[in-house]
């Protein structure tokens, strides 16, 4: 079974609209961390936001927020007021056994295109 | 400063060549990683170094040989590669102690094997 599932291969969104990128995960470990990364066409993976499994509140970082629904095992990324520079590939990733295990499992990614 | 640098940016090599990829970070991170990424795919973990010791090797062929000379540097030595090894090679680093432990990536080396 896939540990991280991103069901949207591609999305087109009008500039200034909000966008939600879906991510579901599968783990039996009670301790884990969830990450979102952005990869522009230049290739560099840019860390956006983190959610720990024991965090009580949804994470926010500027225009990025994470809609964490633990019971549903989902960790959707919300980008508010999208900008042209948000066009990129977005990867959801999970690290199980939060500390001491450095292995990240990535989803297949969602390619987001912002339309002017 | 959250910068990870990688050299070279682009590399073209023949199947009989020997070359090296270099990665450097000055964030005091004690974990460093090599990933391979094919087009339109997520990164695949190759190696992890923790405190300058190899802690994870994801069954990578021996034609890829990692080296961690010190806590700031990570090399990937390449020898007798195959055309299917053409890919973007990403280096990353992270803290090992408490905290989020997010990985910071370099810009990558685009490798073409001819």
CSV table of C-alpha atoms in Angstrom, one decimal, chain A:
chain,number,residue,atom,x,y,z
A,1,UNK,CA,0.0,0.0,0.0
A,2,UNK,CA,1.1,3.5,-0.7
A,3,UNK,CA,2.3,5.3,2.4
A,4,UNK,CA,1.7,8.8,0.9
A,5,UNK,CA,-1.1,9.3,-1.7
A,6,UNK,CA,-1.5,12.5,-3.7
A,7,UNK,CA,-4.5,12.0,-6.0
A,8,UNK,CA,-4.2,15.2,-8.1
A,9,UNK,CA,-1.6,14.8,-10.7
A,10,UNK,CA,-2.2,18.4,-12.0
A,11,UNK,CA,-4.3,21.4,-11.0
A,12,UNK,CA,-5.0,24.7,-12.7
A,13,UNK,CA,-6.0,27.6,-10.5
A,14,UNK,CA,-6.8,31.3,-11.2
A,15,UNK,CA,-4.3,33.8,-9.7
A,16,UNK,CA,-5.4,35.1,-6.3
A,17,UNK,CA,-7.7,32.2,-5.6
A,18,UNK,CA,-7.0,29.7,-2.7
A,19,UNK,CA,-6.0,26.2,-3.6
A,20,UNK,CA,-6.0,22.9,-1.7
A,21,UNK,CA,-3.6,20.2,-2.5
A,22,UNK,CA,-4.6,16.8,-1.2
A,23,UNK,CA,-2.5,14.3,0.7
A,24,UNK,CA,-3.4,11.2,2.6
A,25,UNK,CA,-1.0,8.9,4.4
A,26,UNK,CA,-0.9,5.5,5.9
A,27,UNK,CA,1.1,4.5,9.0
A,28,UNK,CA,0.5,2.5,12.2
A,29,UNK,CA,3.2,4.5,14.0
A,30,UNK,CA,1.7,6.9,16.5
A,31,UNK,CA,4.7,9.2,16.1
A,32,UNK,CA,5.3,10.7,12.7
A,33,UNK,CA,5.9,14.0,10.9
A,34,UNK,CA,4.4,15.3,7.7
A,35,UNK,CA,6.1,17.8,5.4
A,36,UNK,CA,5.2,19.7,2.2
A,37,UNK,CA,7.8,20.6,-0.3
A,38,UNK,CA,7.7,22.8,-3.4
A,39,UNK,CA,9.8,22.0,-6.4
A,40,UNK,CA,9.9,24.7,-9.1
A,41,UNK,CA,11.2,23.9,-12.6
A,42,UNK,CA,14.7,24.8,-11.5
A,43,UNK,CA,14.8,21.6,-9.5
A,44,UNK,CA,15.4,22.7,-5.9
A,45,UNK,CA,13.1,21.2,-3.3
A,46,UNK,CA,11.9,24.0,-1.0
A,47,UNK,CA,10.5,23.1,2.5
A,48,UNK,CA,7.1,24.8,3.1
A,49,UNK,CA,5.5,23.5,6.2
A,50,UNK,CA,5.6,20.7,8.9
A,51,UNK,CA,3.0,19.0,11.0
A,52,UNK,CA,3.8,16.6,13.8
A,53,UNK,CA,1.4,13.8,14.7
A,54,UNK,CA,1.1,15.1,18.3
A,55,UNK,CA,0.6,18.8,17.3
A,56,UNK,CA,-2.8,20.0,18.5
A,57,UNK,CA,-3.1,22.8,16.1
A,58,UNK,CA,-2.9,22.9,12.3
A,59,UNK,CA,0.4,24.3,11.1
A,60,UNK,CA,0.6,27.7,9.3
A,61,UNK,CA,3.5,29.4,7.6
A,62,UNK,CA,2.6,32.7,5.9
A,63,UNK,CA,0.2,31.9,3.0
A,64,UNK,CA,0.6,28.1,3.6
A,65,UNK,CA,-1.5,26.2,6.1
A,66,UNK,CA,-1.9,22.5,6.7
A,67,UNK,CA,-5.4,21.1,7.2
A,68,UNK,CA,-4.5,18.1,9.4
A,69,UNK,CA,-7.3,15.6,10.0
A,70,UNK,CA,-5.6,12.8,12.0
A,71,UNK,CA,-8.6,10.4,12.1
A,72,UNK,CA,-8.9,10.6,8.3
A,73,UNK,CA,-5.1,10.4,7.9
A,74,UNK,CA,-5.1,13.5,5.7
A,75,UNK,CA,-2.7,16.5,5.6
A,76,UNK,CA,-3.9,18.8,2.9
A,77,UNK,CA,-1.9,21.9,2.0
A,78,UNK,CA,-3.8,25.1,1.6
A,79,UNK,CA,-2.3,28.0,-0.3
A,80,UNK,CA,-4.1,31.3,0.1
A,81,UNK,CA,-4.2,34.1,-2.5
A,82,UNK,CA,-2.2,32.1,-5.0
A,83,UNK,CA,0.5,33.9,-7.0
A,84,UNK,CA,2.1,33.1,-10.4
A,85,UNK,CA,5.3,32.1,-8.5
A,86,UNK,CA,3.4,29.3,-6.8
A,87,UNK,CA,3.4,27.3,-10.1
A,88,UNK,CA,5.5,24.3,-9.3
A,89,UNK,CA,5.4,20.6,-8.3
A,90,UNK,CA,4.3,20.0,-4.7
A,91,UNK,CA,5.3,16.9,-2.8
A,92,UNK,CA,3.8,15.7,0.5
A,93,UNK,CA,6.2,13.6,2.6
A,94,UNK,CA,6.1,11.6,5.8
A,95,UNK,CA,8.7,10.6,8.3
A,96,UNK,CA,7.7,7.8,10.7
A,97,UNK,CA,9.0,7.4,14.3
A,98,UNK,CA,9.5,11.1,14.3
A,99,UNK,CA,13.0,11.4,15.8
A,100,UNK,CA,15.8,9.1,15.0
A,101,UNK,CA,14.5,7.9,11.7
A,102,UNK,CA,15.6,10.2,9.0
A,103,UNK,CA,13.9,8.5,6.0
A,104,UNK,CA,11.3,10.6,4.2
A,105,UNK,CA,8.6,8.9,2.1
A,106,UNK,CA,7.3,11.1,-0.7
A,107,UNK,CA,4.0,11.1,-2.6
A,108,UNK,CA,3.9,11.3,-6.3
A,109,UNK,CA,3.4,15.0,-6.4
A,110,UNK,CA,0.8,17.5,-7.7
A,111,UNK,CA,1.8,19.9,-10.5
A,112,UNK,CA,0.1,23.2,-9.8
A,113,UNK,CA,-0.2,25.8,-12.5
A,114,UNK,CA,-1.4,29.3,-11.6
A,115,UNK,CA,-3.3,31.1,-14.5
A,116,UNK,CA,-3.0,34.9,-14.7
